[in-house]
XYZ file of N, CA and C in Angstrom:
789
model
N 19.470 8.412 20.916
C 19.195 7.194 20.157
C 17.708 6.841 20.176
N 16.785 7.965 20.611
C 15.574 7.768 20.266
C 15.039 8.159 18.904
N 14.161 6.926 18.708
C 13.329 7.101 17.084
C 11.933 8.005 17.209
N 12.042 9.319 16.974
C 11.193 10.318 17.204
C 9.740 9.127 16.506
N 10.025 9.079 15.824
C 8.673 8.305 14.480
C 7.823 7.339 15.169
N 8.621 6.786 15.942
C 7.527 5.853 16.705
C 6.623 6.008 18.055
N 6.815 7.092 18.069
C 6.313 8.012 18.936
C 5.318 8.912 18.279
N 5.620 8.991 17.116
C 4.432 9.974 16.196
C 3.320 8.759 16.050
N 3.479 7.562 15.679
C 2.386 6.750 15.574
C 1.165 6.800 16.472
N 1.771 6.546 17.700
C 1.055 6.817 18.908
C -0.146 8.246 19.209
N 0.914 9.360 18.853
C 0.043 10.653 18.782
C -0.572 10.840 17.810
N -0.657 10.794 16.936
C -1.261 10.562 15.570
C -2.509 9.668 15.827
N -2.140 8.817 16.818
C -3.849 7.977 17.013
C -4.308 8.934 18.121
N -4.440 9.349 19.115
C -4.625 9.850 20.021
C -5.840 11.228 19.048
N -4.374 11.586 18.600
C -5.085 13.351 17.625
C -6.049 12.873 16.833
N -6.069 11.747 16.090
C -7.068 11.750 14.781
C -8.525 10.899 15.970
N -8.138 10.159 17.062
C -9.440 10.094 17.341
C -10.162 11.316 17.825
N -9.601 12.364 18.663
C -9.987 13.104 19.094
C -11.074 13.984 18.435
N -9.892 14.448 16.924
C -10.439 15.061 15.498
C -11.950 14.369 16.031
N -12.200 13.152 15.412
C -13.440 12.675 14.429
C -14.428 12.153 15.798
N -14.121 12.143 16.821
C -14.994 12.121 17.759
C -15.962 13.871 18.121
N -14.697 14.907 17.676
C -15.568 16.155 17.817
C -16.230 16.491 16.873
N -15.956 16.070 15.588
C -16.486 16.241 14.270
C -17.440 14.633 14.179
N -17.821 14.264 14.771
C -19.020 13.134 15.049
C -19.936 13.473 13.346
N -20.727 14.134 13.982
C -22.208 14.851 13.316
C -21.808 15.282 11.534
N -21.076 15.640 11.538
C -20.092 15.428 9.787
C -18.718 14.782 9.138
N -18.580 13.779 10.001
C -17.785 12.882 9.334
C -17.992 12.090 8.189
N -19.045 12.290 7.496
C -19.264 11.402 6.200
C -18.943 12.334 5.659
N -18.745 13.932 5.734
C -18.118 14.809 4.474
C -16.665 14.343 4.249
N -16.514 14.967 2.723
C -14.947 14.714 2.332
C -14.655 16.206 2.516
N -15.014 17.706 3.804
C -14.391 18.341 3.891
C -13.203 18.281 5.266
N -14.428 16.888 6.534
C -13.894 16.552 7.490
C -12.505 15.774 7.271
N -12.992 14.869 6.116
C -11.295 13.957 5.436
C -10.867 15.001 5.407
N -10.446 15.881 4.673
C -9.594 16.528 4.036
C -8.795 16.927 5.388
N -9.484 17.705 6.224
C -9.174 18.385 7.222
C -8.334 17.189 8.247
N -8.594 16.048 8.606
C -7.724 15.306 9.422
C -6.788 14.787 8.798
N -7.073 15.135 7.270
C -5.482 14.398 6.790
C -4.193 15.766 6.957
N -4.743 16.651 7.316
C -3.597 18.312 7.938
C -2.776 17.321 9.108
N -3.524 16.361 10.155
C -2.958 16.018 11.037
C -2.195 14.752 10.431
N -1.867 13.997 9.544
C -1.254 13.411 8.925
C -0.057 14.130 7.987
N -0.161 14.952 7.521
C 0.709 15.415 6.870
C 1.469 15.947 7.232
N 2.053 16.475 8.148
C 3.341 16.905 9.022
C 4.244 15.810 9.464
N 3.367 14.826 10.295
C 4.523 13.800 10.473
C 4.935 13.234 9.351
N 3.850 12.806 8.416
C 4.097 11.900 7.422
C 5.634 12.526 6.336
N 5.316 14.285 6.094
C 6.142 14.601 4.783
C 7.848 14.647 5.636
N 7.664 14.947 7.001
C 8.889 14.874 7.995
C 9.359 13.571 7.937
N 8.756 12.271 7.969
C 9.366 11.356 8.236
C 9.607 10.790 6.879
N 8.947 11.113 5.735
C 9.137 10.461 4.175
C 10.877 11.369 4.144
N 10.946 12.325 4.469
C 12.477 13.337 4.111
C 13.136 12.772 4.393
N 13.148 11.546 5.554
C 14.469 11.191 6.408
C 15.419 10.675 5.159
N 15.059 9.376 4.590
C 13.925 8.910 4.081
C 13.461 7.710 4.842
N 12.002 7.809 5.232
C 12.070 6.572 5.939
C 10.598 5.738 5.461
N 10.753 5.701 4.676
C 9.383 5.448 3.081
C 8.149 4.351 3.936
N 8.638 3.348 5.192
C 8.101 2.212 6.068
C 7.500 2.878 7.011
N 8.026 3.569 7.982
C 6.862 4.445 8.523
C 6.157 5.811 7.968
N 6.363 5.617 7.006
C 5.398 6.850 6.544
C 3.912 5.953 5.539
N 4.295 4.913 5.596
C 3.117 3.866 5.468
C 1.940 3.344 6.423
N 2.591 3.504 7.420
C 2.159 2.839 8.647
C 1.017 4.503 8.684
N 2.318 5.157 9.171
C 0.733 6.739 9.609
C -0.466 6.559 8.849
N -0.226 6.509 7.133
C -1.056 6.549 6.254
C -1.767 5.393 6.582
N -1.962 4.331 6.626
C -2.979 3.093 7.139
C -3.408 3.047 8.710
N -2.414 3.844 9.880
C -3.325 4.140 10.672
C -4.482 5.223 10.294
N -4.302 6.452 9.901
C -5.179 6.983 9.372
C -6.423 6.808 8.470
N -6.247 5.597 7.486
C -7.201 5.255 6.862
C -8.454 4.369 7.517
N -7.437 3.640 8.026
C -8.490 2.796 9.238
C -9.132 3.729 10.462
N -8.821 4.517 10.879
C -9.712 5.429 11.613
C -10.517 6.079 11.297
N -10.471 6.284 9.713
C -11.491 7.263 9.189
C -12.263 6.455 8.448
N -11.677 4.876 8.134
C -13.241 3.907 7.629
C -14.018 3.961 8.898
N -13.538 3.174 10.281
C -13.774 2.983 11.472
C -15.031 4.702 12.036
N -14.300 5.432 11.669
C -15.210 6.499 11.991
C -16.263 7.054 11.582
N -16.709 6.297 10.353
C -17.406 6.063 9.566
C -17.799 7.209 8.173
N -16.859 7.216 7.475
C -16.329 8.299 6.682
C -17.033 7.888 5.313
N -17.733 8.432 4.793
C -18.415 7.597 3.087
C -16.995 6.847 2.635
N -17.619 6.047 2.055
C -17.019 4.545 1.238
C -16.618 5.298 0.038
N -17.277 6.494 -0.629
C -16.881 6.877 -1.539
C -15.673 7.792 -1.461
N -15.358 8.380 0.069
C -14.282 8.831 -0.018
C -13.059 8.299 0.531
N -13.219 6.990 0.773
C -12.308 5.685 0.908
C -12.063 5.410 -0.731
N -12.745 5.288 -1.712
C -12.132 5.322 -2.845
C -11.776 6.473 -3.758
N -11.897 7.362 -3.447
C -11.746 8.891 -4.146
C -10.271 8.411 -3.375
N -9.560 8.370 -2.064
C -8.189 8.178 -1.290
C -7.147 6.817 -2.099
N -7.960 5.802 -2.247
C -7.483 5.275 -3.430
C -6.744 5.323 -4.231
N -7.666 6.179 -5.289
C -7.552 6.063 -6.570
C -6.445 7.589 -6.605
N -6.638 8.702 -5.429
C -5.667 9.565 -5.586
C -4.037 9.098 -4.586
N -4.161 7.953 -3.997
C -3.091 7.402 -3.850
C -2.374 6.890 -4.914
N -3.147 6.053 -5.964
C -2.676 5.230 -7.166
C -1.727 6.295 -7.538
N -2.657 7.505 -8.292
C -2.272 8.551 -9.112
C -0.746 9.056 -8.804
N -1.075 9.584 -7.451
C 0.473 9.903 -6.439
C 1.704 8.973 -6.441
N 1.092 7.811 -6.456
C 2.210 7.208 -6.043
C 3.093 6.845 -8.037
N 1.883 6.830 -8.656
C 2.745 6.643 -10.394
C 3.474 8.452 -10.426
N 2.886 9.016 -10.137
C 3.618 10.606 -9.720
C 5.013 10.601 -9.478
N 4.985 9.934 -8.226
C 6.109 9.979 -7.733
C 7.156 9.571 -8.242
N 7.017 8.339 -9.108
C 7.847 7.657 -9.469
C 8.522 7.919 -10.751
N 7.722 8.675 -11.482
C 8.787 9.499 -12.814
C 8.943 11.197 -12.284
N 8.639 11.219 -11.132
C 9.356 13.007 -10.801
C 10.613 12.920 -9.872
N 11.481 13.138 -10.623
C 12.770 12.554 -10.325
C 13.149 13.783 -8.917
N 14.105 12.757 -8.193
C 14.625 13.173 -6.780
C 13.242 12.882 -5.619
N 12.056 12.090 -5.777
C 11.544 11.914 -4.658
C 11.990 10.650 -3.768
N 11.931 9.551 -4.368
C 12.316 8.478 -4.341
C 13.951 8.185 -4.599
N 14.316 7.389 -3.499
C 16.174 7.299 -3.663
C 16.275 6.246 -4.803
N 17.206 5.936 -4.550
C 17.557 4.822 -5.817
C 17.593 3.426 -5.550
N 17.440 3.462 -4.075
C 17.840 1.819 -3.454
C 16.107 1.984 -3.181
N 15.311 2.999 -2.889
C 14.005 2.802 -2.896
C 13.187 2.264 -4.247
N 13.781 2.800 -5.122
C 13.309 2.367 -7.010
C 13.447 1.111 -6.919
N 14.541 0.550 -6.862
C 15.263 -1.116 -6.827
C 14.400 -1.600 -6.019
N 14.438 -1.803 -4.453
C 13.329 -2.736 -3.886
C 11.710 -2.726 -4.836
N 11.148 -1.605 -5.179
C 10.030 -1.782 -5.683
C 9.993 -2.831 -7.006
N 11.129 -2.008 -7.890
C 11.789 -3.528 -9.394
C 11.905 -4.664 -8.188
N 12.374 -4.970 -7.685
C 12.928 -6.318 -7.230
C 11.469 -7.042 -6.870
N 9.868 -5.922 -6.095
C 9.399 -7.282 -5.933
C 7.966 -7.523 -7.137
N 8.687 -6.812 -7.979
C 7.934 -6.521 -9.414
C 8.609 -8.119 -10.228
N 9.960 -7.677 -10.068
C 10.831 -9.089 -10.868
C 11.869 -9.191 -10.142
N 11.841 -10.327 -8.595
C 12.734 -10.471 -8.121
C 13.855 -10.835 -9.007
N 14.539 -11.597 -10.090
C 15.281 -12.135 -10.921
C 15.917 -11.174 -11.546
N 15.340 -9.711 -11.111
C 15.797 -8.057 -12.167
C 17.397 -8.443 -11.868
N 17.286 -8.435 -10.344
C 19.116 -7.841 -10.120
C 19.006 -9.165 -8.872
N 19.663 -10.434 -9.067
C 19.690 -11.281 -8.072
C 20.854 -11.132 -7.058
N 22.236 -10.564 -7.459
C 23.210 -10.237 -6.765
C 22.889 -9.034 -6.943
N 22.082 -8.145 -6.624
C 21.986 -6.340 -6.193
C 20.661 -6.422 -5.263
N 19.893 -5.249 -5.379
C 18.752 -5.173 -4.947
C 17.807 -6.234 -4.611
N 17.870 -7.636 -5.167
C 17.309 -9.183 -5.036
C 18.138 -10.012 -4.456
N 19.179 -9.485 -3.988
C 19.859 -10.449 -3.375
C 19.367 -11.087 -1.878
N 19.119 -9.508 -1.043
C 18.366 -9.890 -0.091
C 17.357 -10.972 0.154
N 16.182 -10.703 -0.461
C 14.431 -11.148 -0.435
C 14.954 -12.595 -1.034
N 16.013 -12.619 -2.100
C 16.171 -14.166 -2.299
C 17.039 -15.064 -1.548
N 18.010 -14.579 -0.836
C 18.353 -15.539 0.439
C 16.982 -15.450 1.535
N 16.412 -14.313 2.161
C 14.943 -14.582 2.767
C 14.362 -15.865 2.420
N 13.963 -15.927 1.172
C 13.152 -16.913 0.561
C 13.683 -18.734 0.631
N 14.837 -18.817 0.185
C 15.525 -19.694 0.323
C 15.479 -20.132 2.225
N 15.699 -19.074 3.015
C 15.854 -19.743 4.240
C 14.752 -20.085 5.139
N 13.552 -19.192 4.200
C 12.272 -19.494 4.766
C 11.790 -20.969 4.355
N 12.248 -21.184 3.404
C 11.679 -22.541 2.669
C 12.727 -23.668 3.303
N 14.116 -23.198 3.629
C 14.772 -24.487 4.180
C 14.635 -24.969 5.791
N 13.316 -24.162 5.941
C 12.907 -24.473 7.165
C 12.099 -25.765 7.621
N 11.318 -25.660 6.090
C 10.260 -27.026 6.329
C 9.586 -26.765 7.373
N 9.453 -27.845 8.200
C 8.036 -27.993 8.823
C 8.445 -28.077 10.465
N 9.427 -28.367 10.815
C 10.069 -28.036 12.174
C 11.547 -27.270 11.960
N 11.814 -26.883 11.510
C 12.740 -25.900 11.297
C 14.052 -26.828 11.376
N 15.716 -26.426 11.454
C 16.415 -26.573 11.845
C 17.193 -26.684 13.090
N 16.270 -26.050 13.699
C 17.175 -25.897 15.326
C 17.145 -24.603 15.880
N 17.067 -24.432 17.319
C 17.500 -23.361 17.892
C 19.169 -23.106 17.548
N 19.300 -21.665 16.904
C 20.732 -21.602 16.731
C 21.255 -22.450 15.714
N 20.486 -22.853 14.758
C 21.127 -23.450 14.134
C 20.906 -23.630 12.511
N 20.281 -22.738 11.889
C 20.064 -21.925 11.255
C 21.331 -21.336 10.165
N 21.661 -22.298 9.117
C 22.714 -21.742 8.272
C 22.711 -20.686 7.489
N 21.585 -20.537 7.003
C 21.879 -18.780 6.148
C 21.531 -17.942 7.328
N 21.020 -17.920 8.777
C 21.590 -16.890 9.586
C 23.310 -16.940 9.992
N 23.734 -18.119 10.199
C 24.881 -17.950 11.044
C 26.151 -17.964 9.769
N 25.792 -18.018 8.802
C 26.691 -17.308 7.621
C 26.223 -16.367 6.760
N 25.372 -15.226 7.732
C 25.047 -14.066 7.409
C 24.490 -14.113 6.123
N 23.757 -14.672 5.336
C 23.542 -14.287 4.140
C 21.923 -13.887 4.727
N 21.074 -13.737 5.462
C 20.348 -13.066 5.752
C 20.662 -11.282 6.238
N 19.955 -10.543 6.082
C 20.570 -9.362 6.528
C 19.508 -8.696 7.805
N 19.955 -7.817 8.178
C 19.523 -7.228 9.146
C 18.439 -8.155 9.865
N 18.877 -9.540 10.432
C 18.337 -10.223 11.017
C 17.818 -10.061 12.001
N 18.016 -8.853 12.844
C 17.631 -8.719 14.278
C 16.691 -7.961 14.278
N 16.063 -7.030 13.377
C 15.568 -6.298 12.986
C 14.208 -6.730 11.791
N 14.391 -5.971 10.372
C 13.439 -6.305 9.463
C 13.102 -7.335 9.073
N 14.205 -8.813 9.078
C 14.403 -9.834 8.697
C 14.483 -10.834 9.836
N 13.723 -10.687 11.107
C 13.756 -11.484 12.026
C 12.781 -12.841 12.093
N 11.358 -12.318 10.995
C 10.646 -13.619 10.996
C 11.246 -14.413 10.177
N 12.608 -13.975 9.246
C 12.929 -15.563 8.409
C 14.079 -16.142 9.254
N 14.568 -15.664 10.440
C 15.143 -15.893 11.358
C 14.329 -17.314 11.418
N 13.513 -17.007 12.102
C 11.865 -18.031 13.033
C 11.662 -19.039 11.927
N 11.640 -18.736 10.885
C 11.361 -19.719 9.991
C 12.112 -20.572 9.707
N 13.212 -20.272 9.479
C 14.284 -21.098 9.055
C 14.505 -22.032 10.125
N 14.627 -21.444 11.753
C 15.122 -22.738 12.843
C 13.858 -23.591 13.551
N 12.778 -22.375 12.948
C 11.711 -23.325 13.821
C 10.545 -23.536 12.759
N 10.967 -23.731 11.809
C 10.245 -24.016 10.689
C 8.740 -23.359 10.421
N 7.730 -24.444 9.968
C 6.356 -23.970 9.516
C 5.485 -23.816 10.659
N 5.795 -24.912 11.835
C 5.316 -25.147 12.943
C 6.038 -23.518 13.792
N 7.118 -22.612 13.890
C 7.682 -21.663 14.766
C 6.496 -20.554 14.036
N 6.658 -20.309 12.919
C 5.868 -19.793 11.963
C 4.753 -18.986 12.217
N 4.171 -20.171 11.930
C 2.569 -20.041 11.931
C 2.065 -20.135 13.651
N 2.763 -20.870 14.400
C 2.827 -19.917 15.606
C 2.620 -18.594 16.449
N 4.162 -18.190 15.905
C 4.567 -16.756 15.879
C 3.564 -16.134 15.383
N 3.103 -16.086 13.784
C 1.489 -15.393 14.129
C 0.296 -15.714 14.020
N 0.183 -16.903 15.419
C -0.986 -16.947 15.552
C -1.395 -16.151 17.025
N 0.129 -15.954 17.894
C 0.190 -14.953 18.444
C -0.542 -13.537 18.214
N 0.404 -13.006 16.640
C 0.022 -11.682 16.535
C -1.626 -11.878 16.347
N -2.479 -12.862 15.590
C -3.782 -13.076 15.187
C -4.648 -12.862 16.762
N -4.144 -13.924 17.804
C -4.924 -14.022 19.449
C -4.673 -11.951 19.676
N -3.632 -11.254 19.410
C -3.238 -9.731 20.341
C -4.563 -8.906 19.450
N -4.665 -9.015 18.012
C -5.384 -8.343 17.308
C -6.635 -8.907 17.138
N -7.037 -9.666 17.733
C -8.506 -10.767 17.973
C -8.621 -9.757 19.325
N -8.150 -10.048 20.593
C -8.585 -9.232 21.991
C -8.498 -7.855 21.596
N -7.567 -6.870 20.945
C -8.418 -5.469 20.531
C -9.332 -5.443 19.687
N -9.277 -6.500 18.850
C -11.112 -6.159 17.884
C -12.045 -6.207 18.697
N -11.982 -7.296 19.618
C -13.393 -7.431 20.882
C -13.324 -6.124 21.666
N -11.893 -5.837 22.310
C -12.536 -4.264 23.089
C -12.683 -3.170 22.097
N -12.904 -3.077 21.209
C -13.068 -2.125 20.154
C -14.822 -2.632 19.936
N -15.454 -3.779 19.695
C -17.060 -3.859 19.869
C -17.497 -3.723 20.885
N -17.002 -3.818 22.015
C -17.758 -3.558 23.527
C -17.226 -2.600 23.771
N -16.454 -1.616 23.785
C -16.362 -0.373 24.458
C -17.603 0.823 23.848
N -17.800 1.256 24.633
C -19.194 2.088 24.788
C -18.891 3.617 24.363
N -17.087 3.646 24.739
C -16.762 5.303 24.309
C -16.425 5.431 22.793
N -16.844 6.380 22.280
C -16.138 6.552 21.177
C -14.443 6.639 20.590
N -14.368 7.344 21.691
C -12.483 7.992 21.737
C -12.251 6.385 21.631
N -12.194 5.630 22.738
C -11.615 4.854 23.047
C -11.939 3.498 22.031
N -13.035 3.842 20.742
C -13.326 2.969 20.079
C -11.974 3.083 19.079
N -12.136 4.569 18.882
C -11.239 4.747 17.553
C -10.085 4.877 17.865
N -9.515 4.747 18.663
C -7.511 4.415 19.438
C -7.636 2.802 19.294
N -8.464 2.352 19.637
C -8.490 1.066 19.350
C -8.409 0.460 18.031
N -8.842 1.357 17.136
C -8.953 0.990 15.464
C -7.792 1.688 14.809
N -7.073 2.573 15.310
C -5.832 2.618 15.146
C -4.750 2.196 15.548
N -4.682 1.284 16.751
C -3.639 0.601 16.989
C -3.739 -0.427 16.029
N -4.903 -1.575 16.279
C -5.268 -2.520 15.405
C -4.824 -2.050 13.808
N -4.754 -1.302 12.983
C -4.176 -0.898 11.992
C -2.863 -0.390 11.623
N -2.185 -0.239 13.042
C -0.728 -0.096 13.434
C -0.296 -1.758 13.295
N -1.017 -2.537 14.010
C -0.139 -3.742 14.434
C -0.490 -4.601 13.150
N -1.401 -4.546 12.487
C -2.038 -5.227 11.372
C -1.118 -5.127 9.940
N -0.543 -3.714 9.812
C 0.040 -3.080 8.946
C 1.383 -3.634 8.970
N 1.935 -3.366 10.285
C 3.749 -4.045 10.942
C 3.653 -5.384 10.332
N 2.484 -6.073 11.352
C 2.810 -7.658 10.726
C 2.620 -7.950 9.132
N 2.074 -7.966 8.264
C 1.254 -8.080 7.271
C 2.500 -7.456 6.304
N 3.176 -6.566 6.446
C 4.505 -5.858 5.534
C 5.409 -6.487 6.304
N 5.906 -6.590 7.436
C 6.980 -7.475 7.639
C 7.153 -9.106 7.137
N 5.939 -9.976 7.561
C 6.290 -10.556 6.831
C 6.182 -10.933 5.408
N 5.465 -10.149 5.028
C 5.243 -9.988 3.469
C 6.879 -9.962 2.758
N 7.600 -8.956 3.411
C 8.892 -8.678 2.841
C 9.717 -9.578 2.598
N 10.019 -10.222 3.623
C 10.482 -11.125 3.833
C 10.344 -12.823 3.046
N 9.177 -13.122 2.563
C 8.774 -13.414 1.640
C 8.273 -12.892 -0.033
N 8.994 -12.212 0.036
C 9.241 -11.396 -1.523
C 7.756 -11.096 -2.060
N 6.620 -10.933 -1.407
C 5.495 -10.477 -1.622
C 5.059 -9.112 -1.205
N 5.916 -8.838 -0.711
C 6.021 -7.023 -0.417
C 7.337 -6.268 -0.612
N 7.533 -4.734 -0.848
C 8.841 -4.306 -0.599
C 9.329 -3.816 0.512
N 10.777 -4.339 0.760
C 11.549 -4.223 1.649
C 11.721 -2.493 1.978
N 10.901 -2.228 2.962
C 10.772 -0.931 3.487
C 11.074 -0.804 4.989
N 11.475 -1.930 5.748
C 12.413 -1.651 6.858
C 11.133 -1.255 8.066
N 10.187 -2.068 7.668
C 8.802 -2.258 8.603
C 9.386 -3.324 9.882
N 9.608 -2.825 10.816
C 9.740 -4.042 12.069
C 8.506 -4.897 12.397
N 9.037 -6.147 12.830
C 7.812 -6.762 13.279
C 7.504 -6.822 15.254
N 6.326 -6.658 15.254
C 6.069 -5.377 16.791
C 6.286 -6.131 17.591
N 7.116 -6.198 18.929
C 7.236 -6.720 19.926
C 8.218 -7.818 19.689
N 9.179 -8.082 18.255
C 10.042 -8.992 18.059
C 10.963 -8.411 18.020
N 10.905 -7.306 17.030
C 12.267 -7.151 16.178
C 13.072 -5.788 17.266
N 14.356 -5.766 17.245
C 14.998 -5.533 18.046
C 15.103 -3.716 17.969
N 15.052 -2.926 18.977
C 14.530 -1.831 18.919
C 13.760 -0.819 20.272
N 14.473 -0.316 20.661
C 13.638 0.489 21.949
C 12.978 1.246 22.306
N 12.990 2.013 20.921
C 11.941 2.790 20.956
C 10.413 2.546 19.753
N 10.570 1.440 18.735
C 9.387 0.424 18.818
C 8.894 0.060 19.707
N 9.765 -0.641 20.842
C 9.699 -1.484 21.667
C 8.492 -0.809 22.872
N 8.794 0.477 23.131
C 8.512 1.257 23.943
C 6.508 1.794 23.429
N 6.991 2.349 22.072
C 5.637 2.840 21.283
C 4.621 1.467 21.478
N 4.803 0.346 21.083
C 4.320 -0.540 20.449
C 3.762 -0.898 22.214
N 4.182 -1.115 23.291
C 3.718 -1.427 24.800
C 2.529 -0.196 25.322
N 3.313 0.932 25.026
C 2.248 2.444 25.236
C 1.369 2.010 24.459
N 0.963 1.732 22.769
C 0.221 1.174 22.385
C -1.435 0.150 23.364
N -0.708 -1.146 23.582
C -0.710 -1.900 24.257
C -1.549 -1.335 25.744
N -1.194 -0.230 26.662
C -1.270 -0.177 27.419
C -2.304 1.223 26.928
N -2.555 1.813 26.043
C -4.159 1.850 26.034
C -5.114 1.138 25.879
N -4.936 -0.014 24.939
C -6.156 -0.880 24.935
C -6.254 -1.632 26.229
N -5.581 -1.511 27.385
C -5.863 -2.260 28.417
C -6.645 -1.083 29.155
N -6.415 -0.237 29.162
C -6.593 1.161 29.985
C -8.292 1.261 29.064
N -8.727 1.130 27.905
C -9.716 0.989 27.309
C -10.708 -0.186 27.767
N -10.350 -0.956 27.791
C -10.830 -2.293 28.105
C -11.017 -2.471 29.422
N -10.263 -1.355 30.724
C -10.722 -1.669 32.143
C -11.994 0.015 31.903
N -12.488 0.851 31.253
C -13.184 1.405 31.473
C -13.851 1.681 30.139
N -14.707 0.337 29.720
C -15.279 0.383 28.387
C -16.559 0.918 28.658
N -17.039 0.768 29.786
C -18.731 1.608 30.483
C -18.583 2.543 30.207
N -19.731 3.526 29.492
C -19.303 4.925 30.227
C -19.875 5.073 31.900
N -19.542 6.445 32.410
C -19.946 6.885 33.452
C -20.697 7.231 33.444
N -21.733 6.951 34.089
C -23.203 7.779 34.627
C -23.512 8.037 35.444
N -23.846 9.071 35.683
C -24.477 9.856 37.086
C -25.782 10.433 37.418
């Protein structure tokens, strides 16, 4: 019952800092891009097969952020772009890449109103229970579109409209001002650490946890699609649970030896 994938996140930062710390001296080429996206593309086309379309997002934005962070030309941050755009309209009329409940979430947050009892049914009870939260919520436990299920996978993808609904605007904006204080203390050990490695694990977690929050609750509020992005250190899960602390427990391991050594 382990989730191999969240475990690739982790190595995937590890490998791509390694990459662009040895390749220092030509990282502004787009032959060095090319070459660390080899280390992206194995996990990524393995985990898109499952289909698991949410973490194969996440690799791709840890990766991008390590290779702005590593300081890669700006021009081949938009050459990645614009051949993402291309790919991704690709994808979408070459039939059998994309499932069919994957097509629908994308219609739904194009025109939630497409299919309100199908594919919109979800994101629009979300919406509704996020808003009947108001400003102190309803209650611990007490929460009517959770406890007559019309929220779905509440424990999981749909856990911040959980928060919203019982503990309103005030549980909310809380909850992430949390995630804002965790990703505020790795931006600071990411400017004071002195190593490189340990700069760019740092700029890939920060783009791990940035990515989770930012699509989770996006989804959930019908401003993103429902791609089954957990939110890190909430949503229910053990081997998130596990990645997302290992995470965690490099930037502390970074942050107690941001000096280098000299002798």
């Amino acid at each position: 019952r382990i989730q191999p994938s969240e475990f690739a996140k982790i190595a995937l930062i590890i490998a791509l800092a390694v990459f662009f710390v040895e390749r220092a001296d030509r990282v502004r080429s787009l032959r060095t891009l090319a070459e660390s996206f080899v280390y992206l593309a194995v996990p990524l086309l393995l985990i898109f097969k499952q289909p698991d379309l949410g973490t194969s997002l996440v690799l791709l934005a840890i990766w991008i952020t390590m290779a702005f962070v590593a300081g890669t030309d700006y021009k081949n941050i938009v050459l990645i772009a614009v051949t993402g755009i291309v790919f991704a309209l690709s994808v979408w009329y070459i039939p059998g890449v994309l499932k069919d409940y994957q097509r629908k979430r994308i219609i739904t947050l194009i025109n939630p109103s497409a299919d309100p009892l199908g594919s919109g049914y979800h994101v629009n009870q979300s919406r509704i229970a996020v808003g009947s939260g108001q400003f102190l919520g309803k209650g611990f436990l007490k929460g009517t579109q959770r406890e007559l299920r019309f929220i779905p996978e509440q424990h999981t993808d749909f856990i911040f409209t959980v928060v919203a609904e019982e503990f309103g605007f005030v549980g909310a904006v809380s909850l992430l001002g949390l995630y804002f204080l965790m990703i505020w203390r790795a931006l600071n050990i990411m400017s004071v650490t002195e190593d490189s490695t340990g700069r760019l694990i740092t700029a890939g977690v920060v783009g791990m946890f940035l990515f989770h929050v930012f699509v989770n609750v996006g989804m959930t509020l019908g401003i993103m699609p429902v791609t089954g992005v957990p939110l890190p250190l909430f949503s229910y899960g053990g081997s998130s649970l596990m990645a997302n602390m290992m995470a965690i427990g490099l930037l502390e391991g970074i942050s107690m030896r941001r000096h280098r050594i000299s002798f």
